[in-house]
Amino acid sequence: MSIQTPPRLLDLVGMHLLRDDDLAFSTLESLPMELSTFAPFLGEMSNLQRLHLFHIHMSAFKKQEQHHIVQITSQFLKLSHFQDLHLASPSFPEGCLDQMLRCLKSPLDSLSRTKCWFTESDLTHLSQSPDISQLKSLDLSGVTMTDFRPELLQVLLEKNAATIQELDFDVCGIMDSQLEAFLPALSRCSRLRSFSLCGNLLSTAAMEKLLRHTAVLPCLRQERYPAPQETYRPRGVLLEARLAQLRAQLLEILRDLGCPRIIWISLSPCPRCGEDVCHHMEPIIYSYTA
């Protein structure tokens, strides 16, 4: 079986591996649409650590939708080694996240909820769940939170400030008010190593506040931020001269802070490939010799 291609659940069933408690499965990806059919098998995988749910369509939940969700999530109570949950499906049913969180046997190390239907209620459940309090990695990229109450992200970061190492809030529709609400909590994430905020709607003033609050984080090495809104015309047309000016302005802020840093500024969309996040920009580098 290829290392690059994790086994499908159907393949594992066919190989009679699911009943082998001595085999620890670290990754299950691409679960079939008929997910509830295999719910009992999940509970038998006592060594399961990581579960990926990709491209789960609503058609799988049309009949007895709530029953299917309960069938699946109830198996989490049997997974004593479960650490990482990754959900990436635009049509995952509303309320599913709450069901999953309430059935966790122990706190998660990693949670990824990307490109999914995500409500303010979901974010509230995340911020209130006792099992979302020791995260090392949180990825909510592609989840639109523009109209969510600003304090929700603040509470979520405060709960995980002692453990969080990786944060990805790319393309979440985060605006100045939301950023400023969670900046104090962000500055207390002393173990944070990687923070990505590309594709969001921030002003230059908010960017300066961000750089000043993150300057106190001793472990932060990967910083990826959006080009400020002043870089664009009203219809999103890039102003290259303005971009150069803003990059120089951000470099001056780094000099003023006096701490060596490397930050990447992302255009949205990328002028080369059209993606929401651009990985082709030169970083802004400040060192003591700059």
PDB file of C-alpha atoms in Angstrom:
ATOM      1  CA  MET A   1       0.000   0.000   0.000  1.00  0.00           C
ATOM      2  CA  SER A   2       1.462   3.383  -0.987  1.00  0.00           C
ATOM      3  CA  ILE A   3       2.660   5.702   1.774  1.00  0.00           C
ATOM      4  CA  GLN A   4       1.491   8.689  -0.243  1.00  0.00           C
ATOM      5  CA  THR A   5      -2.075   7.369  -0.521  1.00  0.00           C
ATOM      6  CA  PRO A   6      -3.729   6.634   2.850  1.00  0.00           C
ATOM      7  CA  PRO A   7      -6.010   3.567   2.824  1.00  0.00           C
ATOM      8  CA  ARG A   8      -9.706   3.966   2.122  1.00  0.00           C
ATOM      9  CA  LEU A   9     -12.053   2.541   4.726  1.00  0.00           C
ATOM     10  CA  LEU A  10     -13.521   0.121   2.179  1.00  0.00           C
ATOM     11  CA  ASP A  11     -10.059  -1.260   1.468  1.00  0.00           C
ATOM     12  CA  LEU A  12      -9.432  -1.776   5.161  1.00  0.00           C
ATOM     13  CA  VAL A  13     -12.696  -3.642   5.575  1.00  0.00           C
ATOM     14  CA  GLY A  14     -11.811  -5.897   2.661  1.00  0.00           C
ATOM     15  CA  MET A  15      -8.428  -6.665   4.196  1.00  0.00           C
ATOM     16  CA  HIS A  16     -10.010  -7.471   7.604  1.00  0.00           C
ATOM     17  CA  LEU A  17      -7.720  -5.000   9.313  1.00  0.00           C
ATOM     18  CA  LEU A  18     -10.318  -3.124  11.295  1.00  0.00           C
ATOM     19  CA  ARG A  19     -10.591  -5.850  13.944  1.00  0.00           C
ATOM     20  CA  ASP A  20      -6.843  -6.005  14.528  1.00  0.00           C
ATOM     21  CA  ASP A  21      -6.417  -3.992  17.737  1.00  0.00           C
ATOM     22  CA  ASP A  22      -2.645  -4.313  17.532  1.00  0.00           C
ATOM     23  CA  LEU A  23      -2.534  -2.164  14.412  1.00  0.00           C
ATOM     24  CA  ALA A  24      -2.588   1.576  15.044  1.00  0.00           C
ATOM     25  CA  PHE A  25      -4.100   3.536  12.178  1.00  0.00           C
ATOM     26  CA  SER A  26      -2.748   7.069  12.088  1.00  0.00           C
ATOM     27  CA  THR A  27      -4.753   8.375   9.124  1.00  0.00           C
ATOM     28  CA  LEU A  28      -8.045   7.552   7.408  1.00  0.00           C
ATOM     29  CA  GLU A  29      -8.940   9.743   4.450  1.00  0.00           C
ATOM     30  CA  SER A  30     -11.581   9.778   1.721  1.00  0.00           C
ATOM     31  CA  LEU A  31     -14.313   7.978   3.618  1.00  0.00           C
ATOM     32  CA  PRO A  32     -17.180   6.908   1.347  1.00  0.00           C
ATOM     33  CA  MET A  33     -20.497   8.722   1.184  1.00  0.00           C
ATOM     34  CA  GLU A  34     -22.261   5.866   3.001  1.00  0.00           C
ATOM     35  CA  LEU A  35     -20.380   6.821   6.131  1.00  0.00           C
ATOM     36  CA  SER A  36     -22.964   5.576   8.625  1.00  0.00           C
ATOM     37  CA  THR A  37     -22.637   2.045   7.205  1.00  0.00           C
ATOM     38  CA  PHE A  38     -19.157   1.906   8.618  1.00  0.00           C
ATOM     39  CA  ALA A  39     -19.793   3.662  11.924  1.00  0.00           C
ATOM     40  CA  PRO A  40     -19.517   0.461  14.018  1.00  0.00           C
ATOM     41  CA  PHE A  41     -16.078  -0.239  12.546  1.00  0.00           C
ATOM     42  CA  LEU A  42     -14.756   3.109  13.733  1.00  0.00           C
ATOM     43  CA  GLY A  43     -15.395   2.144  17.341  1.00  0.00           C
ATOM     44  CA  GLU A  44     -13.369  -1.038  16.880  1.00  0.00           C
ATOM     45  CA  MET A  45     -10.300   0.905  15.796  1.00  0.00           C
ATOM     46  CA  SER A  46      -9.103   1.407  19.356  1.00  0.00           C
ATOM     47  CA  ASN A  47      -5.723   2.793  18.251  1.00  0.00           C
ATOM     48  CA  LEU A  48      -7.097   5.335  15.796  1.00  0.00           C
ATOM     49  CA  GLN A  49      -5.385   8.685  16.234  1.00  0.00           C
ATOM     50  CA  ARG A  50      -6.427  10.765  13.243  1.00  0.00           C
ATOM     51  CA  LEU A  51      -9.628  10.940  11.230  1.00  0.00           C
ATOM     52  CA  HIS A  52     -10.051  12.857   7.964  1.00  0.00           C
ATOM     53  CA  LEU A  53     -13.511  13.381   6.496  1.00  0.00           C
ATOM     54  CA  PHE A  54     -13.384  14.757   2.956  1.00  0.00           C
ATOM     55  CA  HIS A  55     -16.162  15.337   0.410  1.00  0.00           C
ATOM     56  CA  ILE A  56     -19.027  13.992   2.495  1.00  0.00           C
ATOM     57  CA  HIS A  57     -22.125  14.975   0.531  1.00  0.00           C
ATOM     58  CA  MET A  58     -25.537  15.835   1.902  1.00  0.00           C
ATOM     59  CA  SER A  59     -27.032  12.954  -0.098  1.00  0.00           C
ATOM     60  CA  ALA A  60     -25.496  10.631   2.457  1.00  0.00           C
ATOM     61  CA  PHE A  61     -27.575  12.265   5.177  1.00  0.00           C
ATOM     62  CA  LYS A  62     -30.947  12.894   3.533  1.00  0.00           C
ATOM     63  CA  LYS A  63     -32.683  10.076   5.394  1.00  0.00           C
ATOM     64  CA  GLN A  64     -32.452  10.063   9.164  1.00  0.00           C
ATOM     65  CA  GLU A  65     -29.719  12.664   9.013  1.00  0.00           C
ATOM     66  CA  GLN A  66     -29.493  13.172  12.757  1.00  0.00           C
ATOM     67  CA  HIS A  67     -29.471   9.416  13.363  1.00  0.00           C
ATOM     68  CA  HIS A  68     -26.503   8.975  11.039  1.00  0.00           C
ATOM     69  CA  ILE A  69     -24.552  11.706  12.767  1.00  0.00           C
ATOM     70  CA  VAL A  70     -25.176  10.153  16.187  1.00  0.00           C
ATOM     71  CA  GLN A  71     -24.116   6.758  14.837  1.00  0.00           C
ATOM     72  CA  ILE A  72     -20.783   8.116  13.691  1.00  0.00           C
ATOM     73  CA  THR A  73     -19.924  10.467  16.526  1.00  0.00           C
ATOM     74  CA  SER A  74     -20.930   8.027  19.272  1.00  0.00           C
ATOM     75  CA  GLN A  75     -18.014   5.838  18.184  1.00  0.00           C
ATOM     76  CA  PHE A  76     -15.598   8.566  19.286  1.00  0.00           C
ATOM     77  CA  LEU A  77     -16.316   7.559  22.895  1.00  0.00           C
ATOM     78  CA  LYS A  78     -14.438   4.308  22.201  1.00  0.00           C
ATOM     79  CA  LEU A  79     -11.347   5.965  20.720  1.00  0.00           C
ATOM     80  CA  SER A  80      -9.024   6.543  23.664  1.00  0.00           C
ATOM     81  CA  HIS A  81      -6.052   7.535  21.464  1.00  0.00           C
ATOM     82  CA  PHE A  82      -7.944   9.890  19.167  1.00  0.00           C
ATOM     83  CA  GLN A  83      -6.062  13.191  18.759  1.00  0.00           C
ATOM     84  CA  ASP A  84      -6.646  14.792  15.344  1.00  0.00           C
ATOM     85  CA  LEU A  85      -9.922  15.602  13.598  1.00  0.00           C
ATOM     86  CA  HIS A  86      -9.946  16.998  10.063  1.00  0.00           C
ATOM     87  CA  LEU A  87     -13.179  18.002   8.320  1.00  0.00           C
ATOM     88  CA  ALA A  88     -13.136  19.343   4.774  1.00  0.00           C
ATOM     89  CA  SER A  89     -16.533  19.151   3.134  1.00  0.00           C
ATOM     90  CA  PRO A  90     -18.657  22.142   2.069  1.00  0.00           C
ATOM     91  CA  SER A  91     -21.919  20.317   2.666  1.00  0.00           C
ATOM     92  CA  PHE A  92     -21.309  18.786   6.060  1.00  0.00           C
ATOM     93  CA  PRO A  93     -24.575  19.079   8.029  1.00  0.00           C
ATOM     94  CA  GLU A  94     -25.102  21.969  10.411  1.00  0.00           C
ATOM     95  CA  GLY A  95     -24.765  20.910  14.034  1.00  0.00           C
ATOM     96  CA  CYS A  96     -22.456  18.012  13.208  1.00  0.00           C
ATOM     97  CA  LEU A  97     -19.466  19.654  14.894  1.00  0.00           C
ATOM     98  CA  ASP A  98     -21.281  20.007  18.208  1.00  0.00           C
ATOM     99  CA  GLN A  99     -22.195  16.316  18.114  1.00  0.00           C
ATOM    100  CA  MET A 100     -18.587  15.347  17.495  1.00  0.00           C
ATOM    101  CA  LEU A 101     -17.201  17.555  20.248  1.00  0.00           C
ATOM    102  CA  ARG A 102     -19.600  16.183  22.844  1.00  0.00           C
ATOM    103  CA  CYS A 103     -18.502  12.611  22.064  1.00  0.00           C
ATOM    104  CA  LEU A 104     -14.758  13.144  22.362  1.00  0.00           C
ATOM    105  CA  LYS A 105     -13.134  11.031  25.040  1.00  0.00           C
ATOM    106  CA  SER A 106     -10.158  13.328  25.553  1.00  0.00           C
ATOM    107  CA  PRO A 107      -8.928  16.752  24.372  1.00  0.00           C
ATOM    108  CA  LEU A 108      -7.820  17.052  20.749  1.00  0.00           C
ATOM    109  CA  ASP A 109      -4.288  17.981  19.710  1.00  0.00           C
ATOM    110  CA  SER A 110      -5.300  19.123  16.245  1.00  0.00           C
ATOM    111  CA  LEU A 111      -8.539  20.375  14.706  1.00  0.00           C
ATOM    112  CA  SER A 112      -8.989  21.289  11.067  1.00  0.00           C
ATOM    113  CA  ARG A 113     -12.363  22.515   9.797  1.00  0.00           C
ATOM    114  CA  THR A 114     -11.690  23.895   6.320  1.00  0.00           C
ATOM    115  CA  LYS A 115     -13.953  24.968   3.463  1.00  0.00           C
ATOM    116  CA  CYS A 116     -16.984  23.778   5.409  1.00  0.00           C
ATOM    117  CA  TRP A 117     -20.352  25.256   6.179  1.00  0.00           C
ATOM    118  CA  PHE A 118     -19.608  26.901   9.516  1.00  0.00           C
ATOM    119  CA  THR A 119     -21.960  28.901  11.699  1.00  0.00           C
ATOM    120  CA  GLU A 120     -21.480  31.249  14.614  1.00  0.00           C
ATOM    121  CA  SER A 121     -23.034  28.496  16.713  1.00  0.00           C
ATOM    122  CA  ASP A 122     -20.244  26.131  15.609  1.00  0.00           C
ATOM    123  CA  LEU A 123     -17.599  28.647  16.685  1.00  0.00           C
ATOM    124  CA  THR A 124     -19.406  29.106  19.993  1.00  0.00           C
ATOM    125  CA  HIS A 125     -19.329  25.346  20.602  1.00  0.00           C
ATOM    126  CA  LEU A 126     -15.616  25.302  19.805  1.00  0.00           C
ATOM    127  CA  SER A 127     -14.889  28.078  22.275  1.00  0.00           C
ATOM    128  CA  GLN A 128     -16.951  26.369  24.999  1.00  0.00           C
ATOM    129  CA  SER A 129     -15.911  22.733  24.554  1.00  0.00           C
ATOM    130  CA  PRO A 130     -13.647  21.392  27.344  1.00  0.00           C
ATOM    131  CA  ASP A 131     -11.953  19.143  24.782  1.00  0.00           C
ATOM    132  CA  ILE A 132     -10.857  22.124  22.687  1.00  0.00           C
ATOM    133  CA  SER A 133      -8.543  23.530  25.332  1.00  0.00           C
ATOM    134  CA  GLN A 134      -5.175  21.895  24.591  1.00  0.00           C
ATOM    135  CA  LEU A 135      -4.880  22.320  20.836  1.00  0.00           C
ATOM    136  CA  LYS A 136      -1.465  22.385  19.219  1.00  0.00           C
ATOM    137  CA  SER A 137      -2.875  23.067  15.750  1.00  0.00           C
ATOM    138  CA  LEU A 138      -6.049  24.861  14.616  1.00  0.00           C
ATOM    139  CA  ASP A 139      -6.953  25.310  10.948  1.00  0.00           C
ATOM    140  CA  LEU A 140     -10.154  27.172  10.044  1.00  0.00           C
ATOM    141  CA  SER A 141      -9.022  28.295   6.589  1.00  0.00           C
ATOM    142  CA  GLY A 142     -11.779  28.931   4.080  1.00  0.00           C
ATOM    143  CA  VAL A 143     -14.411  29.288   6.805  1.00  0.00           C
ATOM    144  CA  THR A 144     -16.239  32.623   6.494  1.00  0.00           C
ATOM    145  CA  MET A 145     -16.498  34.407   9.843  1.00  0.00           C
ATOM    146  CA  THR A 146     -17.096  37.993   8.716  1.00  0.00           C
ATOM    147  CA  ASP A 147     -20.376  38.411  10.609  1.00  0.00           C
ATOM    148  CA  PHE A 148     -19.415  36.423  13.706  1.00  0.00           C
ATOM    149  CA  ARG A 149     -19.086  38.122  17.080  1.00  0.00           C
ATOM    150  CA  PRO A 150     -15.453  39.274  17.435  1.00  0.00           C
ATOM    151  CA  GLU A 151     -15.050  37.908  20.959  1.00  0.00           C
ATOM    152  CA  LEU A 152     -15.525  34.252  19.914  1.00  0.00           C
ATOM    153  CA  LEU A 153     -12.051  33.890  18.415  1.00  0.00           C
ATOM    154  CA  GLN A 154     -10.658  35.700  21.429  1.00  0.00           C
ATOM    155  CA  VAL A 155     -12.164  33.127  23.819  1.00  0.00           C
ATOM    156  CA  LEU A 156     -10.981  30.230  21.648  1.00  0.00           C
ATOM    157  CA  LEU A 157      -7.390  31.509  21.601  1.00  0.00           C
ATOM    158  CA  GLU A 158      -7.384  32.268  25.320  1.00  0.00           C
ATOM    159  CA  LYS A 159      -8.367  28.678  26.094  1.00  0.00           C
ATOM    160  CA  ASN A 160      -5.547  27.281  23.959  1.00  0.00           C
ATOM    161  CA  ALA A 161      -2.883  29.941  24.543  1.00  0.00           C
ATOM    162  CA  ALA A 162      -0.645  27.619  26.579  1.00  0.00           C
ATOM    163  CA  THR A 163      -0.434  24.886  23.918  1.00  0.00           C
ATOM    164  CA  ILE A 164      -1.200  26.272  20.440  1.00  0.00           C
ATOM    165  CA  GLN A 165       1.692  26.078  17.957  1.00  0.00           C
ATOM    166  CA  GLU A 166       0.020  26.460  14.557  1.00  0.00           C
ATOM    167  CA  LEU A 167      -2.854  28.752  13.547  1.00  0.00           C
ATOM    168  CA  ASP A 168      -4.343  29.029  10.078  1.00  0.00           C
ATOM    169  CA  PHE A 169      -7.118  31.585   9.524  1.00  0.00           C
ATOM    170  CA  ASP A 170      -6.619  32.051   5.770  1.00  0.00           C
ATOM    171  CA  VAL A 171      -9.570  33.412   3.761  1.00  0.00           C
ATOM    172  CA  CYS A 172     -11.926  33.673   6.726  1.00  0.00           C
ATOM    173  CA  GLY A 173     -13.285  37.128   5.947  1.00  0.00           C
ATOM    174  CA  ILE A 174     -11.679  38.469   9.130  1.00  0.00           C
ATOM    175  CA  MET A 175     -11.861  42.250   9.371  1.00  0.00           C
ATOM    176  CA  ASP A 176     -10.149  44.831  11.585  1.00  0.00           C
ATOM    177  CA  SER A 177     -12.661  44.635  14.442  1.00  0.00           C
ATOM    178  CA  GLN A 178     -12.328  40.858  14.754  1.00  0.00           C
ATOM    179  CA  LEU A 179      -8.552  40.939  14.541  1.00  0.00           C
ATOM    180  CA  GLU A 180      -8.276  43.636  17.198  1.00  0.00           C
ATOM    181  CA  ALA A 181     -10.578  41.647  19.479  1.00  0.00           C
ATOM    182  CA  PHE A 182      -8.341  38.582  19.535  1.00  0.00           C
ATOM    183  CA  LEU A 183      -4.914  40.295  19.379  1.00  0.00           C
ATOM    184  CA  PRO A 184      -4.470  40.358  23.194  1.00  0.00           C
ATOM    185  CA  ALA A 185      -5.172  36.620  23.353  1.00  0.00           C
ATOM    186  CA  LEU A 186      -2.885  35.989  20.370  1.00  0.00           C
ATOM    187  CA  SER A 187      -0.007  37.769  22.098  1.00  0.00           C
ATOM    188  CA  ARG A 188      -0.277  35.244  24.957  1.00  0.00           C
ATOM    189  CA  CYS A 189       0.214  32.218  22.682  1.00  0.00           C
ATOM    190  CA  SER A 190       3.809  31.791  23.812  1.00  0.00           C
ATOM    191  CA  ARG A 191       4.400  28.528  21.897  1.00  0.00           C
ATOM    192  CA  LEU A 192       3.006  29.744  18.584  1.00  0.00           C
ATOM    193  CA  ARG A 193       5.383  28.878  15.729  1.00  0.00           C
ATOM    194  CA  SER A 194       3.264  29.441  12.625  1.00  0.00           C
ATOM    195  CA  PHE A 195       0.455  31.940  11.986  1.00  0.00           C
ATOM    196  CA  SER A 196      -1.286  32.471   8.654  1.00  0.00           C
ATOM    197  CA  LEU A 197      -3.913  35.137   8.059  1.00  0.00           C
ATOM    198  CA  CYS A 198      -3.776  35.472   4.259  1.00  0.00           C
ATOM    199  CA  GLY A 199      -6.795  36.471   2.200  1.00  0.00           C
ATOM    200  CA  ASN A 200      -8.477  38.525   4.932  1.00  0.00           C
ATOM    201  CA  LEU A 201      -9.722  42.122   4.834  1.00  0.00           C
ATOM    202  CA  LEU A 202      -7.298  44.109   6.970  1.00  0.00           C
ATOM    203  CA  SER A 203      -6.179  47.728   6.884  1.00  0.00           C
ATOM    204  CA  THR A 204      -2.603  48.974   7.231  1.00  0.00           C
ATOM    205  CA  ALA A 205      -3.408  50.242  10.727  1.00  0.00           C
ATOM    206  CA  ALA A 206      -4.624  46.789  11.767  1.00  0.00           C
ATOM    207  CA  MET A 207      -1.531  45.208  10.248  1.00  0.00           C
ATOM    208  CA  GLU A 208       0.679  47.461  12.365  1.00  0.00           C
ATOM    209  CA  LYS A 209      -1.190  46.419  15.507  1.00  0.00           C
ATOM    210  CA  LEU A 210      -0.798  42.786  14.473  1.00  0.00           C
ATOM    211  CA  LEU A 211       2.974  43.114  14.019  1.00  0.00           C
ATOM    212  CA  ARG A 212       3.339  44.811  17.408  1.00  0.00           C
ATOM    213  CA  HIS A 213       1.309  42.180  19.263  1.00  0.00           C
ATOM    214  CA  THR A 214       3.098  39.226  17.641  1.00  0.00           C
ATOM    215  CA  ALA A 215       6.547  40.735  18.265  1.00  0.00           C
ATOM    216  CA  VAL A 216       6.449  39.347  21.822  1.00  0.00           C
ATOM    217  CA  LEU A 217       6.027  35.711  20.698  1.00  0.00           C
ATOM    218  CA  PRO A 218       9.398  33.977  21.167  1.00  0.00           C
ATOM    219  CA  CYS A 219       8.749  30.895  19.018  1.00  0.00           C
ATOM    220  CA  LEU A 220       7.017  32.534  16.044  1.00  0.00           C
ATOM    221  CA  ARG A 221       8.915  31.724  12.831  1.00  0.00           C
ATOM    222  CA  GLN A 222       6.313  31.512  10.060  1.00  0.00           C
ATOM    223  CA  GLU A 223       4.174  34.640   9.550  1.00  0.00           C
ATOM    224  CA  ARG A 224       1.920  34.991   6.511  1.00  0.00           C
ATOM    225  CA  TYR A 225      -0.354  38.015   6.294  1.00  0.00           C
ATOM    226  CA  PRO A 226      -2.623  39.639   3.685  1.00  0.00           C
ATOM    227  CA  ALA A 227      -1.677  42.706   1.698  1.00  0.00           C
ATOM    228  CA  PRO A 228      -3.575  45.601   3.348  1.00  0.00           C
ATOM    229  CA  GLN A 229      -6.779  46.797   1.712  1.00  0.00           C
ATOM    230  CA  GLU A 230      -5.097  50.085   0.762  1.00  0.00           C
ATOM    231  CA  THR A 231      -3.067  48.066  -1.747  1.00  0.00           C
ATOM    232  CA  TYR A 232      -6.114  47.682  -3.994  1.00  0.00           C
ATOM    233  CA  ARG A 233      -8.517  49.860  -5.918  1.00  0.00           C
ATOM    234  CA  PRO A 234     -12.226  49.522  -4.967  1.00  0.00           C
ATOM    235  CA  ARG A 235     -12.726  46.727  -7.521  1.00  0.00           C
ATOM    236  CA  GLY A 236      -9.718  44.762  -6.319  1.00  0.00           C
ATOM    237  CA  VAL A 237      -7.206  46.028  -8.875  1.00  0.00           C
ATOM    238  CA  LEU A 238      -3.687  45.876  -7.453  1.00  0.00           C
ATOM    239  CA  LEU A 239      -1.821  49.168  -7.026  1.00  0.00           C
ATOM    240  CA  GLU A 240       1.787  48.047  -7.419  1.00  0.00           C
ATOM    241  CA  ALA A 241       3.325  51.373  -6.377  1.00  0.00           C
ATOM    242  CA  ARG A 242       1.140  51.404  -3.294  1.00  0.00           C
ATOM    243  CA  LEU A 243       2.148  47.814  -2.513  1.00  0.00           C
ATOM    244  CA  ALA A 244       5.832  48.735  -2.658  1.00  0.00           C
ATOM    245  CA  GLN A 245       5.162  51.698  -0.380  1.00  0.00           C
ATOM    246  CA  LEU A 246       3.283  49.570   2.142  1.00  0.00           C
ATOM    247  CA  ARG A 247       6.002  46.904   2.161  1.00  0.00           C
ATOM    248  CA  ALA A 248       8.529  49.634   2.982  1.00  0.00           C
ATOM    249  CA  GLN A 249       6.209  50.897   5.710  1.00  0.00           C
ATOM    250  CA  LEU A 250       5.921  47.429   7.242  1.00  0.00           C
ATOM    251  CA  LEU A 251       9.698  47.039   7.164  1.00  0.00           C
ATOM    252  CA  GLU A 252      10.028  50.301   9.094  1.00  0.00           C
ATOM    253  CA  ILE A 253       7.628  48.929  11.706  1.00  0.00           C
ATOM    254  CA  LEU A 254       9.808  45.820  12.048  1.00  0.00           C
ATOM    255  CA  ARG A 255      12.894  48.031  12.468  1.00  0.00           C
ATOM    256  CA  ASP A 256      11.104  50.037  15.125  1.00  0.00           C
ATOM    257  CA  LEU A 257      10.232  46.846  16.996  1.00  0.00           C
ATOM    258  CA  GLY A 258      13.895  45.849  16.828  1.00  0.00           C
ATOM    259  CA  CYS A 259      13.387  42.082  16.602  1.00  0.00           C
ATOM    260  CA  PRO A 260      14.672  40.054  13.608  1.00  0.00           C
ATOM    261  CA  ARG A 261      11.688  38.720  11.647  1.00  0.00           C
ATOM    262  CA  ILE A 262      10.662  37.380   8.284  1.00  0.00           C
ATOM    263  CA  ILE A 263       7.069  37.939   7.162  1.00  0.00           C
ATOM    264  CA  TRP A 264       5.320  37.006   3.947  1.00  0.00           C
ATOM    265  CA  ILE A 265       2.652  39.263   2.464  1.00  0.00           C
ATOM    266  CA  SER A 266       0.065  37.553   0.275  1.00  0.00           C
ATOM    267  CA  LEU A 267      -1.966  39.124  -2.521  1.00  0.00           C
ATOM    268  CA  SER A 268      -5.531  37.973  -3.051  1.00  0.00           C
ATOM    269  CA  PRO A 269      -6.150  36.747  -5.618  1.00  0.00           C
ATOM    270  CA  CYS A 270      -2.676  35.658  -6.647  1.00  0.00           C
ATOM    271  CA  PRO A 271      -1.702  37.475  -9.888  1.00  0.00           C
ATOM    272  CA  ARG A 272       0.026  34.327 -11.159  1.00  0.00           C
ATOM    273  CA  CYS A 273      -2.380  31.499 -10.435  1.00  0.00           C
ATOM    274  CA  GLY A 274      -5.602  33.224  -9.330  1.00  0.00           C
ATOM    275  CA  GLU A 275      -5.756  31.361  -6.009  1.00  0.00           C
ATOM    276  CA  ASP A 276      -7.042  33.112  -2.899  1.00  0.00           C
ATOM    277  CA  VAL A 277      -3.608  32.873  -1.269  1.00  0.00           C
ATOM    278  CA  CYS A 278      -0.416  33.900  -3.073  1.00  0.00           C
ATOM    279  CA  HIS A 279       2.808  32.032  -2.339  1.00  0.00           C
ATOM    280  CA  HIS A 280       4.966  33.835  -4.917  1.00  0.00           C
ATOM    281  CA  MET A 281       5.779  37.034  -3.051  1.00  0.00           C
ATOM    282  CA  GLU A 282       9.230  37.893  -1.733  1.00  0.00           C
ATOM    283  CA  PRO A 283       9.314  38.028   2.082  1.00  0.00           C
ATOM    284  CA  ILE A 284       9.928  41.174   4.082  1.00  0.00           C
ATOM    285  CA  ILE A 285      13.096  40.532   6.077  1.00  0.00           C
ATOM    286  CA  TYR A 286      14.433  42.502   8.996  1.00  0.00           C
ATOM    287  CA  SER A 287      17.680  41.576  10.723  1.00  0.00           C
ATOM    288  CA  TYR A 288      20.026  43.497  12.960  1.00  0.00           C
ATOM    289  CA  THR A 289      22.325  44.083   9.981  1.00  0.00           C
ATOM    290  CA  ALA A 290      19.505  45.295   7.645  1.00  0.00           C
TER     291      ALA A 290
END
